[in-house]
XYZ file of C-alpha atoms in Angstrom:
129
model
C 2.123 0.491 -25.839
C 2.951 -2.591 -24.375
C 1.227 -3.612 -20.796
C 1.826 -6.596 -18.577
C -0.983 -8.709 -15.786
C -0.571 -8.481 -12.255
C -1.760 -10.315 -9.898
C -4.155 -8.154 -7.957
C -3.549 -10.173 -3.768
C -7.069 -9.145 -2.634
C -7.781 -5.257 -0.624
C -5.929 -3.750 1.498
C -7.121 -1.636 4.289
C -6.935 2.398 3.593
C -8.912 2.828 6.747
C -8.791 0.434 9.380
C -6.049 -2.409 8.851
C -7.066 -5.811 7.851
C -5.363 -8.788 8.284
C -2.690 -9.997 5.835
C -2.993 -10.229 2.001
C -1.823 -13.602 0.431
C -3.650 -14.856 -2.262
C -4.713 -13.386 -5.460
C -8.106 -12.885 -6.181
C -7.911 -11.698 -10.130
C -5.157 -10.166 -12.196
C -5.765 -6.688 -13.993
C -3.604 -5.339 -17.289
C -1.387 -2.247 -16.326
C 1.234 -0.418 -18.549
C 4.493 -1.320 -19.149
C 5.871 2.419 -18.485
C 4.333 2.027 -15.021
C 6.285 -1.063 -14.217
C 9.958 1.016 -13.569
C 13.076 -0.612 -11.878
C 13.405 -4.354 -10.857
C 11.322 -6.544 -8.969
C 7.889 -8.217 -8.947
C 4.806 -6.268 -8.698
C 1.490 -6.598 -7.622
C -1.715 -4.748 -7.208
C -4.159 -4.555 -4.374
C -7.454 -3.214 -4.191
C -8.260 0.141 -1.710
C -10.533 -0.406 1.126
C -11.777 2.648 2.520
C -10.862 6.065 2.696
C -7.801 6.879 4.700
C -5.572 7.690 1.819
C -8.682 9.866 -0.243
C -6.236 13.263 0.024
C -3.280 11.388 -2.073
C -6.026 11.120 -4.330
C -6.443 6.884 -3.528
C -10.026 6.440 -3.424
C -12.490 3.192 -2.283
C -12.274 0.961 -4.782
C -9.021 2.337 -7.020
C -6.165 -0.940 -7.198
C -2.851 0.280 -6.632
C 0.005 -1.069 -8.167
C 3.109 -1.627 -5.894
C 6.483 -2.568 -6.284
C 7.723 -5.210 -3.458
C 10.552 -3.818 -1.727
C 11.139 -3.803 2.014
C 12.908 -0.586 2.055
C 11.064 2.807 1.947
C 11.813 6.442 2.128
C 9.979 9.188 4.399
C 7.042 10.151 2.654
C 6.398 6.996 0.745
C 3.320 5.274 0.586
C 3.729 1.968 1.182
C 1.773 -1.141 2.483
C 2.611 -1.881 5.548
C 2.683 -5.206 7.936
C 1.866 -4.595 10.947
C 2.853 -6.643 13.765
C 3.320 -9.511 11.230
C -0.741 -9.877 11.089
C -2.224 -6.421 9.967
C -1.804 -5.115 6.327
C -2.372 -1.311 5.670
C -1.953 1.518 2.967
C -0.205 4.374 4.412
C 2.452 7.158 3.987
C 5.983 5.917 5.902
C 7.695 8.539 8.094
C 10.828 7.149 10.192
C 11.898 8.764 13.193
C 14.447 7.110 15.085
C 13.150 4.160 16.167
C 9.803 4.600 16.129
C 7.869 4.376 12.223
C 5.107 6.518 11.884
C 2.235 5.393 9.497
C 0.104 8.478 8.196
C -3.092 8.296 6.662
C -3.863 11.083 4.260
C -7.344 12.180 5.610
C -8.004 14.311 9.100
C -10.479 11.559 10.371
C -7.675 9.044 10.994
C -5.008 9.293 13.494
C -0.860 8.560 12.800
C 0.257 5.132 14.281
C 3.043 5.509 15.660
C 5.241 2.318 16.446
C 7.979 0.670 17.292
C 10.465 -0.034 14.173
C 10.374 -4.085 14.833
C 6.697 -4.070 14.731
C 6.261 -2.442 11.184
C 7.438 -4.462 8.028
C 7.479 -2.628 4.426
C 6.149 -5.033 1.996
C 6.139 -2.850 -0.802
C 5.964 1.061 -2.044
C 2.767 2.625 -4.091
C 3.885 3.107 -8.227
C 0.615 3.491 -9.722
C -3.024 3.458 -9.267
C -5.635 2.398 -11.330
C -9.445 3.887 -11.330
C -12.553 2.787 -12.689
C -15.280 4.685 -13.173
């Protein structure tokens, strides 16, 4: 089976956001079959433990596909207000963009649509145990 190296751009905040990923801090081998439809990909690794009932743990690296589109119900990392970078599921309503965290402790953000940019949407995840 054929796999390809992505760049993994640093963590990204499944918890509290953290400011803006840019720069890659390693590169980890995924599979081929995971890297579906066009477009660059990247991986991040998870920081903390808003997304732990989607099964995205502390620690795991997601893989995501950059695209700045996104359905309800995707997980996707998120911009926030152009300085804030966060893991969470997208829910549109109107004009207002929800961003859900998959764990009780953490409370939906709910903002306004110009304040939210979708940098890219969750394909994979990789664990190490």
């Amino acid at each position: 089976m054929a796999t390809s190296t992505l760049p993994v751009m640093g963590r990204i905040a499944a918890g509290t956001p953290i400011e803006a990923i840019s720069e890659v801090s390693s590169h980890v081998a995924v599979p081929g079959t995971m890297l579906s439809g066009n477009g660059h990909h990247y991986a991040l690794e998870v920081k903390g433990d808003s997304m732990i009932d989607a099964g995205i743990n502390d620690g795991d690296v997601v893989v995501i596909r950059e695209t700045s589109v996104a359905d309800n119900g995707d997980i996707v990392v998120a911009l926030v207000e152009d300085s804030e970078a966060t893991l969470k599921r997208f829910k549109r309503s109107g004009t207002s963009i929800a961003l859900e965290a998959a764990n009780p402790a953490y409370e939906t953000r709910v903002l306004p649509a110009d304040k939210v940019k979708v940098q890219g949407r969750l394909i994979g995840l990789i664990r190490t145990y």
